[in-house]
Amino acid sequence: MEKIPVDPGTGPADKVWNDYFRTHDADPRAVCDVVLRLHKAKRTEDVIACINGALIHGRSQPWMYTVLALEMERAGRPREDIERVLLSNVDFSAVNVDNLMYSAAFLTRFGAQVRALALYRQAALVDPSRLEPYVMSLTYTNFTKKFVQFMPLA
């Protein structure tokens, strides 16, 4: 595995990382490693630019969306942008119940309960035998009429 340098070029971070991933077929482990090194160095904008560059050039991995959302929160980016990133993770694995639950939990953290409920509902539809989507939905609806209408009942 070829190690990715934390500074692969000069100029604005978005351009540097976009150029890097356009011209290199980086190993997924190397991408994870450079993101971790940038994060430990508290280079938030570089982490965001690096992950965005990887995503733009088809190097996506499920963990990237969560890390990108957390780094965007740290950088003070708008909530709407953070929610959009978290919802992109759902697109990445729309039938994986664990990822749906994880993404829904992050969305609730950002105050997006309605979107989180939609993910819990999707998780319940994918695997009606799992209790977690129902339990987590109850947390946010207080078992109101809304919950009964919203969640599929097994």
PDB file of C-alpha atoms in Angstrom:
ATOM      1  CA  MET A   1       0.000   0.000   0.000  1.00  0.00           C
ATOM      2  CA  GLU A   2       1.403   3.349  -1.076  1.00  0.00           C
ATOM      3  CA  LYS A   3       1.101   5.986   1.647  1.00  0.00           C
ATOM      4  CA  ILE A   4      -0.659   9.213   0.645  1.00  0.00           C
ATOM      5  CA  PRO A   5       1.167  12.384   1.718  1.00  0.00           C
ATOM      6  CA  VAL A   6      -0.776  14.819   3.911  1.00  0.00           C
ATOM      7  CA  ASP A   7       0.303  17.594   1.539  1.00  0.00           C
ATOM      8  CA  PRO A   8       0.129  16.098  -1.967  1.00  0.00           C
ATOM      9  CA  GLY A   9       0.375  19.502  -3.654  1.00  0.00           C
ATOM     10  CA  THR A  10       0.236  23.246  -3.197  1.00  0.00           C
ATOM     11  CA  GLY A  11      -2.753  25.523  -3.413  1.00  0.00           C
ATOM     12  CA  PRO A  12      -6.283  25.494  -2.036  1.00  0.00           C
ATOM     13  CA  ALA A  13      -7.133  22.213  -0.293  1.00  0.00           C
ATOM     14  CA  ASP A  14     -10.151  21.487  -2.516  1.00  0.00           C
ATOM     15  CA  LYS A  15      -8.051  21.781  -5.668  1.00  0.00           C
ATOM     16  CA  VAL A  16      -5.107  19.841  -4.258  1.00  0.00           C
ATOM     17  CA  TRP A  17      -7.213  16.846  -3.187  1.00  0.00           C
ATOM     18  CA  ASN A  18      -9.351  16.924  -6.314  1.00  0.00           C
ATOM     19  CA  ASP A  19      -6.193  16.825  -8.436  1.00  0.00           C
ATOM     20  CA  TYR A  20      -4.706  14.055  -6.311  1.00  0.00           C
ATOM     21  CA  PHE A  21      -7.675  11.707  -6.632  1.00  0.00           C
ATOM     22  CA  ARG A  22      -8.105  12.540 -10.316  1.00  0.00           C
ATOM     23  CA  THR A  23      -4.559  11.374 -11.027  1.00  0.00           C
ATOM     24  CA  HIS A  24      -4.097   8.572  -8.449  1.00  0.00           C
ATOM     25  CA  ASP A  25      -5.899   5.297  -7.894  1.00  0.00           C
ATOM     26  CA  ALA A  26      -5.490   5.353  -4.121  1.00  0.00           C
ATOM     27  CA  ASP A  27      -5.845   2.219  -2.035  1.00  0.00           C
ATOM     28  CA  PRO A  28      -8.879   2.519   0.307  1.00  0.00           C
ATOM     29  CA  ARG A  29      -6.641   1.794   3.317  1.00  0.00           C
ATOM     30  CA  ALA A  30      -4.303   4.610   2.289  1.00  0.00           C
ATOM     31  CA  VAL A  31      -7.240   7.023   2.049  1.00  0.00           C
ATOM     32  CA  CYS A  32      -8.369   6.018   5.535  1.00  0.00           C
ATOM     33  CA  ASP A  33      -4.820   6.464   6.810  1.00  0.00           C
ATOM     34  CA  VAL A  34      -4.348   9.962   5.372  1.00  0.00           C
ATOM     35  CA  VAL A  35      -7.742  11.089   6.683  1.00  0.00           C
ATOM     36  CA  LEU A  36      -6.787   9.846  10.142  1.00  0.00           C
ATOM     37  CA  ARG A  37      -3.419  11.620   9.998  1.00  0.00           C
ATOM     38  CA  LEU A  38      -5.072  14.868   8.867  1.00  0.00           C
ATOM     39  CA  HIS A  39      -7.683  14.553  11.609  1.00  0.00           C
ATOM     40  CA  LYS A  40      -5.044  13.970  14.296  1.00  0.00           C
ATOM     41  CA  ALA A  41      -3.214  17.060  13.020  1.00  0.00           C
ATOM     42  CA  LYS A  42      -6.498  19.004  13.474  1.00  0.00           C
ATOM     43  CA  ARG A  43      -6.559  19.932   9.781  1.00  0.00           C
ATOM     44  CA  THR A  44     -10.338  19.936   9.508  1.00  0.00           C
ATOM     45  CA  GLU A  45     -10.581  21.717   6.165  1.00  0.00           C
ATOM     46  CA  ASP A  46      -8.038  19.299   4.677  1.00  0.00           C
ATOM     47  CA  VAL A  47     -10.022  16.304   5.961  1.00  0.00           C
ATOM     48  CA  ILE A  48     -13.177  17.721   4.343  1.00  0.00           C
ATOM     49  CA  ALA A  49     -11.366  18.436   1.069  1.00  0.00           C
ATOM     50  CA  CYS A  50      -9.670  15.024   1.036  1.00  0.00           C
ATOM     51  CA  ILE A  51     -12.912  13.109   1.577  1.00  0.00           C
ATOM     52  CA  ASN A  52     -14.776  15.264  -0.938  1.00  0.00           C
ATOM     53  CA  GLY A  53     -12.039  14.651  -3.497  1.00  0.00           C
ATOM     54  CA  ALA A  54     -12.208  10.907  -2.922  1.00  0.00           C
ATOM     55  CA  LEU A  55     -15.997  10.901  -3.233  1.00  0.00           C
ATOM     56  CA  ILE A  56     -15.993  12.990  -6.401  1.00  0.00           C
ATOM     57  CA  HIS A  57     -13.558  10.588  -8.041  1.00  0.00           C
ATOM     58  CA  GLY A  58     -15.405   7.400  -7.144  1.00  0.00           C
ATOM     59  CA  ARG A  59     -13.334   6.316  -4.154  1.00  0.00           C
ATOM     60  CA  SER A  60     -16.297   6.259  -1.739  1.00  0.00           C
ATOM     61  CA  GLN A  61     -16.367   4.133   1.386  1.00  0.00           C
ATOM     62  CA  PRO A  62     -19.287   4.049   3.845  1.00  0.00           C
ATOM     63  CA  TRP A  63     -17.275   5.516   6.748  1.00  0.00           C
ATOM     64  CA  MET A  64     -16.467   8.637   4.741  1.00  0.00           C
ATOM     65  CA  TYR A  65     -19.939  10.108   5.055  1.00  0.00           C
ATOM     66  CA  THR A  66     -19.959   9.958   8.845  1.00  0.00           C
ATOM     67  CA  VAL A  67     -16.436  11.340   9.169  1.00  0.00           C
ATOM     68  CA  LEU A  68     -17.229  14.071   6.639  1.00  0.00           C
ATOM     69  CA  ALA A  69     -20.362  15.066   8.578  1.00  0.00           C
ATOM     70  CA  LEU A  70     -18.451  15.214  11.876  1.00  0.00           C
ATOM     71  CA  GLU A  71     -15.636  17.277  10.360  1.00  0.00           C
ATOM     72  CA  MET A  72     -18.163  19.602   8.721  1.00  0.00           C
ATOM     73  CA  GLU A  73     -19.821  20.076  12.107  1.00  0.00           C
ATOM     74  CA  ARG A  74     -16.418  20.859  13.640  1.00  0.00           C
ATOM     75  CA  ALA A  75     -15.793  23.420  10.873  1.00  0.00           C
ATOM     76  CA  GLY A  76     -19.165  25.098  11.524  1.00  0.00           C
ATOM     77  CA  ARG A  77     -20.725  24.197   8.172  1.00  0.00           C
ATOM     78  CA  PRO A  78     -24.509  24.638   7.748  1.00  0.00           C
ATOM     79  CA  ARG A  79     -26.735  21.905   9.210  1.00  0.00           C
ATOM     80  CA  GLU A  80     -28.433  21.389   5.852  1.00  0.00           C
ATOM     81  CA  ASP A  81     -25.106  20.485   4.259  1.00  0.00           C
ATOM     82  CA  ILE A  82     -24.331  18.055   7.075  1.00  0.00           C
ATOM     83  CA  GLU A  83     -27.754  16.404   6.744  1.00  0.00           C
ATOM     84  CA  ARG A  84     -27.226  16.040   3.000  1.00  0.00           C
ATOM     85  CA  VAL A  85     -23.935  14.213   3.627  1.00  0.00           C
ATOM     86  CA  LEU A  86     -25.584  11.867   6.121  1.00  0.00           C
ATOM     87  CA  LEU A  87     -28.398  11.135   3.699  1.00  0.00           C
ATOM     88  CA  SER A  88     -25.814  10.328   1.030  1.00  0.00           C
ATOM     89  CA  ASN A  89     -24.657   7.494   3.263  1.00  0.00           C
ATOM     90  CA  VAL A  90     -28.178   6.092   3.102  1.00  0.00           C
ATOM     91  CA  ASP A  91     -28.021   6.136  -0.691  1.00  0.00           C
ATOM     92  CA  PHE A  92     -24.775   4.190  -0.396  1.00  0.00           C
ATOM     93  CA  SER A  93     -26.441   1.332   1.496  1.00  0.00           C
ATOM     94  CA  ALA A  94     -30.208   1.665   1.304  1.00  0.00           C
ATOM     95  CA  VAL A  95     -30.875  -1.948   2.304  1.00  0.00           C
ATOM     96  CA  ASN A  96     -28.336  -2.277   5.115  1.00  0.00           C
ATOM     97  CA  VAL A  97     -30.350  -1.957   8.326  1.00  0.00           C
ATOM     98  CA  ASP A  98     -27.318  -1.251  10.507  1.00  0.00           C
ATOM     99  CA  ASN A  99     -26.234   1.648   8.281  1.00  0.00           C
ATOM    100  CA  LEU A 100     -29.793   2.991   8.157  1.00  0.00           C
ATOM    101  CA  MET A 101     -29.983   2.928  11.961  1.00  0.00           C
ATOM    102  CA  TYR A 102     -26.567   4.532  12.329  1.00  0.00           C
ATOM    103  CA  SER A 103     -27.429   7.295   9.854  1.00  0.00           C
ATOM    104  CA  ALA A 104     -30.774   7.917  11.559  1.00  0.00           C
ATOM    105  CA  ALA A 105     -29.036   8.268  14.919  1.00  0.00           C
ATOM    106  CA  PHE A 106     -26.663  10.857  13.464  1.00  0.00           C
ATOM    107  CA  LEU A 107     -29.554  12.752  11.887  1.00  0.00           C
ATOM    108  CA  THR A 108     -31.298  12.988  15.268  1.00  0.00           C
ATOM    109  CA  ARG A 109     -28.096  14.421  16.686  1.00  0.00           C
ATOM    110  CA  PHE A 110     -28.392  17.222  14.130  1.00  0.00           C
ATOM    111  CA  GLY A 111     -32.043  17.834  14.973  1.00  0.00           C
ATOM    112  CA  ALA A 112     -33.433  16.205  11.825  1.00  0.00           C
ATOM    113  CA  GLN A 113     -35.990  13.949  13.544  1.00  0.00           C
ATOM    114  CA  VAL A 114     -38.374  13.816  10.580  1.00  0.00           C
ATOM    115  CA  ARG A 115     -35.629  12.540   8.279  1.00  0.00           C
ATOM    116  CA  ALA A 116     -34.434  10.157  10.982  1.00  0.00           C
ATOM    117  CA  LEU A 117     -37.938   8.752  11.342  1.00  0.00           C
ATOM    118  CA  ALA A 118     -38.017   8.128   7.599  1.00  0.00           C
ATOM    119  CA  LEU A 119     -34.809   6.091   7.916  1.00  0.00           C
ATOM    120  CA  TYR A 120     -36.160   4.141  10.890  1.00  0.00           C
ATOM    121  CA  ARG A 121     -39.245   3.377   8.826  1.00  0.00           C
ATOM    122  CA  GLN A 122     -37.087   2.220   5.915  1.00  0.00           C
ATOM    123  CA  ALA A 123     -35.101  -0.014   8.291  1.00  0.00           C
ATOM    124  CA  ALA A 124     -38.338  -1.518   9.621  1.00  0.00           C
ATOM    125  CA  LEU A 125     -39.521  -2.223   6.096  1.00  0.00           C
ATOM    126  CA  VAL A 126     -36.235  -3.899   5.150  1.00  0.00           C
ATOM    127  CA  ASP A 127     -36.243  -6.119   8.247  1.00  0.00           C
ATOM    128  CA  PRO A 128     -39.575  -6.095  10.145  1.00  0.00           C
ATOM    129  CA  SER A 129     -38.198  -8.556  12.723  1.00  0.00           C
ATOM    130  CA  ARG A 130     -35.692  -6.028  14.107  1.00  0.00           C
ATOM    131  CA  LEU A 131     -36.978  -4.123  17.117  1.00  0.00           C
ATOM    132  CA  GLU A 132     -34.517  -1.212  17.036  1.00  0.00           C
ATOM    133  CA  PRO A 133     -36.273   0.879  14.364  1.00  0.00           C
ATOM    134  CA  TYR A 134     -39.522   0.716  16.330  1.00  0.00           C
ATOM    135  CA  VAL A 135     -37.880   1.464  19.674  1.00  0.00           C
ATOM    136  CA  MET A 136     -35.905   4.413  18.328  1.00  0.00           C
ATOM    137  CA  SER A 137     -38.981   5.800  16.595  1.00  0.00           C
ATOM    138  CA  LEU A 138     -40.889   5.635  19.869  1.00  0.00           C
ATOM    139  CA  THR A 139     -38.173   7.771  21.443  1.00  0.00           C
ATOM    140  CA  TYR A 140     -38.937  10.609  19.050  1.00  0.00           C
ATOM    141  CA  THR A 141     -42.680  10.312  18.707  1.00  0.00           C
ATOM    142  CA  ASN A 142     -43.674   9.428  22.299  1.00  0.00           C
ATOM    143  CA  PHE A 143     -45.996   6.795  20.828  1.00  0.00           C
ATOM    144  CA  THR A 144     -48.343   9.323  19.362  1.00  0.00           C
ATOM    145  CA  LYS A 145     -50.814   8.799  16.583  1.00  0.00           C
ATOM    146  CA  LYS A 146     -47.980   9.919  14.292  1.00  0.00           C
ATOM    147  CA  PHE A 147     -45.946   6.798  15.223  1.00  0.00           C
ATOM    148  CA  VAL A 148     -48.838   4.429  14.577  1.00  0.00           C
ATOM    149  CA  GLN A 149     -49.436   6.019  11.177  1.00  0.00           C
ATOM    150  CA  PHE A 150     -45.776   6.275  10.304  1.00  0.00           C
ATOM    151  CA  MET A 151     -44.245   2.915  11.223  1.00  0.00           C
ATOM    152  CA  PRO A 152     -45.184  -0.302   9.456  1.00  0.00           C
ATOM    153  CA  LEU A 153     -46.671  -2.730  11.952  1.00  0.00           C
ATOM    154  CA  ALA A 154     -45.473  -6.321  11.778  1.00  0.00           C
TER     155      ALA A 154
END
